[in-house]
């Protein structure tokens, strides 16, 4: 599979995220149906995993073919770019909130009584307003990536995977969250309505990114071959995974429609918690990952016409040029999607007529092509100027 396939899937996840977030703020029917409504995996899980996978391929190859310093300097430039987008979005949102909302908590209770302090913590990657949680998490992961890739180059795959699993296990105990809550109370932040910490528990979600890094490094080292998936035993695993995914879908539908299992119970927290990326969600993700991988690698040659059709449909989706284009500029597109959602919030689109709201949400994926196009033009222009020896 080429990297374009991964970009196409990233583009798909970006569109789903945009429509879900826009629908949530515009209160529409269009976009309200989420992937997660039919299981315990959503677009954010796929986006984080694919980000790690692409980073593992690109910078793993740089480490192998060039040097550690080339890999590290490239990742640090990427880190500064990520932080730059995060800082620009945060500055614009903070300025808008403190200017137009008195008190800012009327816009969103997350801002509490001291929005500038909330913003400061967000600049330090210790907190984030709504919809801005992925960038601080991604920046943290990129910061740790050089160390991980070097360990993988030394063939210490077991060390990396066991360490990642250990951090995820710590997150399942709730210890990092309880520690942050204790800091909030001891520092007096809680009294101001401020809670330090991201919605996405970085101790938990890193397992997705690290898993992607490991697979990406294996691809970079040319050690990962998917030809074995054509064997009958791997087809049997695929069928088991499909049955398991159906069971997960039924459990998700039962919980959301009939509240079959209390979310507040210990079992419910351990099984369903999204911010801690619970065990149920991890297993569901692994199952879905295998299904998608098998379909892309071996599905088109299967003897079952339904499986062949599913594989062809998935390949078409992952190679659809507009989706690939969005995925190739994922940072710019993701940032623009946050801008769109906040623009809808500031404009009170939720108070507009229903038809207008539905049209806005339906048109939002098309708008994502704008930042991708502008970034592609900027990148091409910069490359031409470098080749000509001029300054951009």
Short mmCIF file of C-alpha atoms in Angstrom, two decimals:
data_model
loop_
_atom_site.label_atom_id
_atom_site.label_comp_id
_atom_site.label_asym_id
_atom_site.label_seq_id
_atom_site.Cartn_x
_atom_site.Cartn_y
_atom_site.Cartn_z
CA UNK A 1 0.00 0.00 0.00
CA UNK A 2 1.27 3.43 -0.92
CA UNK A 3 1.31 6.36 1.45
CA UNK A 4 -1.44 7.95 -0.68
CA UNK A 5 -3.85 5.37 0.77
CA UNK A 6 -3.04 6.57 4.26
CA UNK A 7 -3.53 10.17 3.21
CA UNK A 8 -6.90 9.27 1.70
CA UNK A 9 -8.06 7.72 4.96
CA UNK A 10 -6.80 10.75 6.88
CA UNK A 11 -8.77 12.98 4.55
CA UNK A 12 -11.88 10.89 5.18
CA UNK A 13 -11.44 11.16 8.95
CA UNK A 14 -10.99 14.93 8.67
CA UNK A 15 -14.29 15.24 6.80
CA UNK A 16 -16.10 13.11 9.38
CA UNK A 17 -14.65 15.15 12.25
CA UNK A 18 -15.66 18.40 10.57
CA UNK A 19 -19.23 17.32 9.93
CA UNK A 20 -19.69 15.89 13.42
CA UNK A 21 -18.32 19.01 15.12
CA UNK A 22 -20.27 21.37 12.86
CA UNK A 23 -23.45 19.35 13.40
CA UNK A 24 -22.93 19.46 17.16
CA UNK A 25 -22.69 23.27 17.16
CA UNK A 26 -25.35 23.88 14.49
CA UNK A 27 -27.80 21.32 15.92
CA UNK A 28 -28.49 19.59 12.62
CA UNK A 29 -29.49 16.15 11.45
CA UNK A 30 -26.86 16.11 8.71
CA UNK A 31 -23.53 15.11 10.20
CA UNK A 32 -25.04 14.03 13.51
CA UNK A 33 -24.58 10.34 12.71
CA UNK A 34 -21.12 9.38 13.92
CA UNK A 35 -18.86 6.38 13.27
CA UNK A 36 -18.86 5.87 17.03
CA UNK A 37 -22.63 5.31 17.01
CA UNK A 38 -21.91 1.90 15.46
CA UNK A 39 -18.97 0.88 17.63
CA UNK A 40 -16.34 2.23 20.00
CA UNK A 41 -13.91 3.67 17.45
CA UNK A 42 -14.23 7.15 15.94
CA UNK A 43 -12.43 9.39 13.47
CA UNK A 44 -10.08 10.85 16.10
CA UNK A 45 -8.69 7.37 16.85
CA UNK A 46 -7.99 6.74 13.19
CA UNK A 47 -6.52 10.19 12.67
CA UNK A 48 -4.03 9.86 15.57
CA UNK A 49 -2.99 6.35 14.49
CA UNK A 50 -2.48 7.37 10.85
CA UNK A 51 -0.51 10.44 11.94
CA UNK A 52 1.90 8.15 13.81
CA UNK A 53 2.03 5.77 10.83
CA UNK A 54 2.92 8.50 8.34
CA UNK A 55 5.48 10.05 10.71
CA UNK A 56 7.04 6.61 11.21
CA UNK A 57 7.36 6.09 7.45
CA UNK A 58 8.64 9.56 6.55
CA UNK A 59 11.03 10.17 9.43
CA UNK A 60 11.96 6.52 9.81
CA UNK A 61 13.25 6.61 6.23
CA UNK A 62 15.08 9.83 6.97
CA UNK A 63 16.74 8.19 9.98
CA UNK A 64 17.75 5.14 7.95
CA UNK A 65 18.89 6.90 4.77
CA UNK A 66 20.36 10.07 6.27
CA UNK A 67 21.15 10.48 9.96
CA UNK A 68 19.75 10.94 13.45
CA UNK A 69 20.33 14.68 13.27
CA UNK A 70 18.44 14.94 9.98
CA UNK A 71 15.52 13.01 11.44
CA UNK A 72 15.52 14.99 14.68
CA UNK A 73 15.80 18.40 13.03
CA UNK A 74 12.98 17.52 10.66
CA UNK A 75 10.73 16.45 13.53
CA UNK A 76 11.55 19.58 15.54
CA UNK A 77 10.59 21.74 12.56
CA UNK A 78 7.36 19.77 12.33
CA UNK A 79 6.82 20.30 16.05
CA UNK A 80 7.25 24.06 15.72
CA UNK A 81 4.81 24.10 12.79
CA UNK A 82 2.21 22.20 14.83
CA UNK A 83 2.70 24.53 17.78
CA UNK A 84 2.48 27.55 15.50
CA UNK A 85 -0.94 26.53 14.22
CA UNK A 86 -2.08 25.74 17.75
CA UNK A 87 -0.86 29.12 19.03
CA UNK A 88 -2.48 31.08 16.21
CA UNK A 89 -5.83 29.36 16.69
CA UNK A 90 -5.64 29.79 20.45
CA UNK A 91 -4.73 33.48 20.22
CA UNK A 92 -7.58 34.20 17.80
CA UNK A 93 -10.14 32.28 19.88
CA UNK A 94 -8.99 33.85 23.16
CA UNK A 95 -9.11 37.37 21.71
CA UNK A 96 -12.61 36.78 20.36
CA UNK A 97 -13.91 35.31 23.60
CA UNK A 98 -12.56 38.04 25.91
CA UNK A 99 -13.70 40.75 23.48
CA UNK A 100 -17.25 39.68 22.73
CA UNK A 101 -18.33 37.68 25.79
CA UNK A 102 -18.79 39.12 29.29
CA UNK A 103 -18.09 36.99 31.23
CA UNK A 104 -16.31 34.52 28.90
CA UNK A 105 -17.97 31.61 30.71
CA UNK A 106 -21.21 32.57 28.92
CA UNK A 107 -19.56 31.41 25.71
CA UNK A 108 -18.15 28.20 27.20
CA UNK A 109 -17.89 27.26 30.87
CA UNK A 110 -14.40 25.91 30.17
CA UNK A 111 -13.07 29.48 30.17
CA UNK A 112 -14.01 29.90 33.84
CA UNK A 113 -13.51 33.20 35.64
CA UNK A 114 -9.98 33.83 34.34
CA UNK A 115 -9.83 33.23 30.56
CA UNK A 116 -6.29 34.59 30.23
CA UNK A 117 -5.02 32.03 32.74
CA UNK A 118 -6.85 29.29 30.87
CA UNK A 119 -5.24 30.54 27.67
CA UNK A 120 -1.80 30.55 29.31
CA UNK A 121 -2.16 26.91 30.30
CA UNK A 122 -3.29 26.14 26.76
CA UNK A 123 -0.21 27.86 25.30
CA UNK A 124 1.87 25.66 27.63
CA UNK A 125 0.04 22.58 26.25
CA UNK A 126 -1.41 21.88 29.71
CA UNK A 127 -5.00 22.64 28.75
CA UNK A 128 -7.09 23.30 25.68
CA UNK A 129 -10.42 24.85 24.73
CA UNK A 130 -13.02 22.72 23.03
CA UNK A 131 -11.91 21.14 19.71
CA UNK A 132 -8.27 22.12 20.26
CA UNK A 133 -7.20 19.02 22.19
CA UNK A 134 -5.60 17.06 19.35
CA UNK A 135 -2.87 19.57 18.46
CA UNK A 136 -1.31 19.77 21.98
CA UNK A 137 -1.46 15.98 22.19
CA UNK A 138 0.10 15.60 18.74
CA UNK A 139 2.85 18.09 19.63
CA UNK A 140 3.71 16.10 22.76
CA UNK A 141 3.92 12.89 20.75
CA UNK A 142 6.13 14.45 18.07
CA UNK A 143 8.46 15.74 20.79
CA UNK A 144 9.01 12.16 21.99
CA UNK A 145 9.24 10.66 18.48
CA UNK A 146 13.03 10.94 17.92
CA UNK A 147 13.72 8.83 21.00
CA UNK A 148 11.18 6.22 19.94
CA UNK A 149 12.42 5.98 16.35
CA UNK A 150 16.02 5.58 17.52
CA UNK A 151 14.97 2.71 19.78
CA UNK A 152 13.09 1.10 16.90
CA UNK A 153 16.14 1.45 14.65
CA UNK A 154 18.05 -0.50 17.30
CA UNK A 155 15.40 -3.24 16.98
CA UNK A 156 14.03 -2.56 20.47
CA UNK A 157 10.45 -3.07 19.34
CA UNK A 158 9.50 -5.01 22.46
CA UNK A 159 10.78 -2.23 24.73
CA UNK A 160 8.79 0.43 22.87
CA UNK A 161 5.58 -1.61 22.78
CA UNK A 162 5.77 -2.72 26.42
CA UNK A 163 6.52 0.84 27.56
CA UNK A 164 3.58 2.16 25.56
CA UNK A 165 1.27 -0.51 26.96
CA UNK A 166 2.46 0.29 30.49
CA UNK A 167 1.63 4.00 30.06
CA UNK A 168 -1.80 3.09 28.67
CA UNK A 169 -2.39 0.81 31.68
CA UNK A 170 -1.51 3.64 34.06
CA UNK A 171 -4.09 5.81 32.30
CA UNK A 172 -6.77 3.17 32.85
CA UNK A 173 -6.28 3.45 36.61
CA UNK A 174 -7.24 7.13 36.40
CA UNK A 175 -4.09 8.09 38.32
CA UNK A 176 -2.96 10.91 35.95
CA UNK A 177 -6.46 12.43 36.05
CA UNK A 178 -6.68 12.23 39.84
CA UNK A 179 -3.23 13.83 40.12
CA UNK A 180 -4.28 16.74 37.93
CA UNK A 181 -7.48 17.15 39.93
CA UNK A 182 -5.45 17.28 43.14
CA UNK A 183 -3.23 19.98 41.61
CA UNK A 184 -6.34 21.97 40.63
CA UNK A 185 -7.62 21.86 44.21
CA UNK A 186 -4.26 22.57 45.88
CA UNK A 187 -3.45 25.51 43.57
CA UNK A 188 -6.89 27.09 43.87
CA UNK A 189 -7.56 26.68 40.15
CA UNK A 190 -10.72 24.69 40.82
CA UNK A 191 -12.22 27.63 42.71
CA UNK A 192 -11.78 29.69 39.53
CA UNK A 193 -13.49 27.07 37.41
CA UNK A 194 -10.23 25.94 35.78
CA UNK A 195 -9.25 22.32 35.28
CA UNK A 196 -5.73 21.65 33.99
CA UNK A 197 -5.36 18.80 31.53
CA UNK A 198 -6.49 17.82 28.05
CA UNK A 199 -9.69 15.96 27.28
CA UNK A 200 -7.50 13.37 25.56
CA UNK A 201 -5.40 11.57 28.17
CA UNK A 202 -1.97 11.56 26.58
CA UNK A 203 -0.89 8.54 28.66
CA UNK A 204 -3.69 6.56 27.00
CA UNK A 205 -3.86 7.92 23.46
CA UNK A 206 -0.13 7.58 22.92
CA UNK A 207 -0.67 3.85 22.31
CA UNK A 208 -2.39 4.72 19.03
CA UNK A 209 0.41 7.02 17.90
CA UNK A 210 3.17 4.65 19.02
CA UNK A 211 1.42 1.74 17.33
CA UNK A 212 1.38 3.76 14.13
CA UNK A 213 5.06 4.67 14.58
CA UNK A 214 6.03 1.02 14.98
CA UNK A 215 4.20 -0.05 11.82
CA UNK A 216 5.56 2.97 9.96
CA UNK A 217 9.12 2.14 10.96
CA UNK A 218 8.64 -1.47 9.85
CA UNK A 219 7.48 -0.16 6.47
CA UNK A 220 10.46 2.22 6.32
CA UNK A 221 12.80 -0.71 7.07
CA UNK A 222 10.98 -2.83 4.45
CA UNK A 223 10.25 -5.47 7.07
CA UNK A 224 6.47 -5.44 6.78
CA UNK A 225 4.89 -7.46 4.00
CA UNK A 226 1.13 -7.85 3.72
CA UNK A 227 1.33 -10.71 1.23
CA UNK A 228 0.82 -13.19 4.06
CA UNK A 229 -2.74 -11.88 4.43
CA UNK A 230 -3.67 -13.82 1.29
CA UNK A 231 -3.30 -17.07 3.26
CA UNK A 232 -6.54 -18.86 4.31
CA UNK A 233 -5.81 -18.58 8.03
CA UNK A 234 -5.69 -14.79 7.82
CA UNK A 235 -9.01 -14.80 5.98
CA UNK A 236 -10.43 -16.76 8.92
CA UNK A 237 -9.10 -14.10 11.30
CA UNK A 238 -10.78 -11.48 9.12
CA UNK A 239 -14.13 -13.24 9.45
CA UNK A 240 -13.74 -13.49 13.23
CA UNK A 241 -12.92 -9.78 13.36
CA UNK A 242 -16.02 -8.95 11.29
CA UNK A 243 -18.18 -10.93 13.73
CA UNK A 244 -16.49 -9.17 16.65
CA UNK A 245 -17.04 -5.75 15.06
CA UNK A 246 -20.73 -6.56 14.65
CA UNK A 247 -20.90 -7.49 18.33
CA UNK A 248 -19.23 -4.19 19.25
CA UNK A 249 -21.72 -2.33 17.04
CA UNK A 250 -24.67 -4.03 18.76
CA UNK A 251 -23.28 -3.18 22.21
CA UNK A 252 -22.78 0.46 21.21
CA UNK A 253 -26.29 0.77 19.79
CA UNK A 254 -27.80 -0.88 22.89
CA UNK A 255 -25.95 1.46 25.22
CA UNK A 256 -26.73 4.66 23.35
CA UNK A 257 -30.35 3.89 22.52
CA UNK A 258 -31.38 1.93 25.60
CA UNK A 259 -28.69 2.82 28.17
CA UNK A 260 -28.14 -0.91 28.68
CA UNK A 261 -24.98 -0.48 30.78
CA UNK A 262 -24.61 2.42 33.27
CA UNK A 263 -21.79 4.72 32.17
CA UNK A 264 -21.10 5.80 35.73
CA UNK A 265 -20.30 2.34 37.05
CA UNK A 266 -16.73 1.14 37.41
CA UNK A 267 -17.33 -1.36 34.61
CA UNK A 268 -18.81 1.36 32.44
CA UNK A 269 -15.85 3.70 33.00
CA UNK A 270 -13.32 0.95 32.32
CA UNK A 271 -15.13 -0.15 29.18
CA UNK A 272 -16.47 2.99 27.53
CA UNK A 273 -14.38 5.99 28.64
CA UNK A 274 -13.26 7.86 25.52
CA UNK A 275 -10.80 10.31 27.05
CA UNK A 276 -8.85 7.43 28.65
CA UNK A 277 -9.16 5.29 25.48
CA UNK A 278 -10.61 2.35 27.40
CA UNK A 279 -9.81 -1.33 26.93
CA UNK A 280 -13.01 -1.91 24.97
CA UNK A 281 -12.11 0.88 22.56
CA UNK A 282 -8.55 -0.41 22.16
CA UNK A 283 -9.76 -3.91 21.30
CA UNK A 284 -12.38 -2.52 18.92
CA UNK A 285 -9.70 -0.39 17.23
CA UNK A 286 -7.41 -3.39 16.72
CA UNK A 287 -10.32 -5.36 15.25
CA UNK A 288 -11.26 -2.54 12.86
CA UNK A 289 -7.63 -2.00 11.89
CA UNK A 290 -7.27 -5.65 10.91
CA UNK A 291 -10.50 -5.57 8.89
CA UNK A 292 -9.43 -2.47 6.95
CA UNK A 293 -5.88 -3.76 6.40
CA UNK A 294 -7.06 -7.16 5.19
CA UNK A 295 -9.63 -5.64 2.83
CA UNK A 296 -7.04 -3.29 1.30
CA UNK A 297 -4.37 -5.98 0.99
CA UNK A 298 -6.32 -9.12 0.10
CA UNK A 299 -10.02 -8.33 -0.14
CA UNK A 300 -10.27 -7.69 -3.88
CA UNK A 301 -9.15 -11.25 -4.62
CA UNK A 302 -11.56 -12.92 -2.20
CA UNK A 303 -14.00 -15.55 -3.47
CA UNK A 304 -16.97 -13.86 -1.79
CA UNK A 305 -18.56 -11.17 -4.03
CA UNK A 306 -19.70 -9.12 -1.02
CA UNK A 307 -16.18 -9.05 0.39
CA UNK A 308 -14.81 -8.10 -3.05
CA UNK A 309 -17.29 -5.24 -3.30
CA UNK A 310 -16.40 -4.00 0.20
CA UNK A 311 -12.70 -4.12 -0.66
CA UNK A 312 -13.18 -2.24 -3.92
CA UNK A 313 -15.30 0.37 -2.19
CA UNK A 314 -12.68 0.87 0.51
CA UNK A 315 -9.88 1.13 -2.05
CA UNK A 316 -11.90 3.68 -4.02
CA UNK A 317 -12.53 5.73 -0.87
CA UNK A 318 -8.88 5.65 0.23
CA UNK A 319 -7.63 6.62 -3.24
CA UNK A 320 -10.29 9.26 -3.97
CA UNK A 321 -8.17 12.22 -5.07
CA UNK A 322 -9.90 14.97 -3.03
CA UNK A 323 -9.53 12.88 0.15
CA UNK A 324 -5.87 12.17 -0.59
CA UNK A 325 -5.33 15.89 -1.19
CA UNK A 326 -6.90 16.76 2.19
CA UNK A 327 -4.82 14.11 3.95
CA UNK A 328 -1.60 15.43 2.42
CA UNK A 329 -2.30 18.77 4.12
CA UNK A 330 -3.85 17.35 7.27
CA UNK A 331 -2.43 19.90 9.73
CA UNK A 332 -3.72 22.87 7.75
CA UNK A 333 -7.08 21.19 7.11
CA UNK A 334 -7.53 20.21 10.76
CA UNK A 335 -6.72 23.74 11.90
CA UNK A 336 -9.15 25.21 9.39
CA UNK A 337 -11.86 22.84 10.57
CA UNK A 338 -11.41 24.26 14.10
CA UNK A 339 -11.72 27.76 12.62
CA UNK A 340 -14.95 26.77 10.86
CA UNK A 341 -16.49 25.33 14.01
CA UNK A 342 -15.64 28.38 16.10
CA UNK A 343 -16.91 30.69 13.35
CA UNK A 344 -20.23 28.84 13.54
CA UNK A 345 -20.24 29.20 17.32
CA UNK A 346 -19.42 32.93 17.28
CA UNK A 347 -22.03 33.56 14.57
CA UNK A 348 -24.72 31.70 16.56
CA UNK A 349 -25.55 29.56 13.56
CA UNK A 350 -27.55 27.32 15.89
CA UNK A 351 -30.19 30.09 16.00
CA UNK A 352 -30.51 30.25 12.21
CA UNK A 353 -33.34 28.56 10.27
CA UNK A 354 -33.04 24.77 10.06
CA UNK A 355 -32.50 24.67 6.29
CA UNK A 356 -29.61 27.16 6.48
CA UNK A 357 -27.97 25.17 9.27
CA UNK A 358 -28.21 21.94 7.29
CA UNK A 359 -26.71 23.65 4.22
CA UNK A 360 -23.82 25.06 6.27
CA UNK A 361 -22.94 21.64 7.67
CA UNK A 362 -23.31 19.97 4.27
CA UNK A 363 -21.00 22.54 2.66
CA UNK A 364 -18.33 22.42 5.38
CA UNK A 365 -16.34 19.48 3.87
CA UNK A 366 -16.02 21.36 0.56
CA UNK A 367 -14.55 24.34 2.44
CA UNK A 368 -11.72 22.10 3.66
CA UNK A 369 -10.26 22.12 0.16
CA UNK A 370 -9.40 25.82 0.53
CA UNK A 371 -6.61 25.49 3.16
CA UNK A 372 -5.26 22.42 1.37
CA UNK A 373 -5.13 24.31 -1.93
CA UNK A 374 -3.52 27.40 -0.38
CA UNK A 375 -0.91 25.32 1.44
CA UNK A 376 -0.12 23.35 -1.70
CA UNK A 377 0.36 26.60 -3.64
CA UNK A 378 2.56 28.05 -0.88
CA UNK A 379 4.67 24.88 -0.69
CA UNK A 380 5.13 24.70 -4.46
CA UNK A 381 6.07 28.37 -4.62
CA UNK A 382 8.57 28.02 -1.78
CA UNK A 383 10.12 25.00 -3.46
CA UNK A 384 10.51 26.85 -6.78
CA UNK A 385 12.11 29.81 -5.02
CA UNK A 386 14.56 27.55 -3.19
CA UNK A 387 15.53 25.87 -6.44
CA UNK A 388 16.05 29.26 -8.08
CA UNK A 389 18.12 30.51 -5.15
CA UNK A 390 15.72 33.33 -4.26
CA UNK A 391 14.12 34.00 -0.90
CA UNK A 392 10.38 33.34 -0.40
#
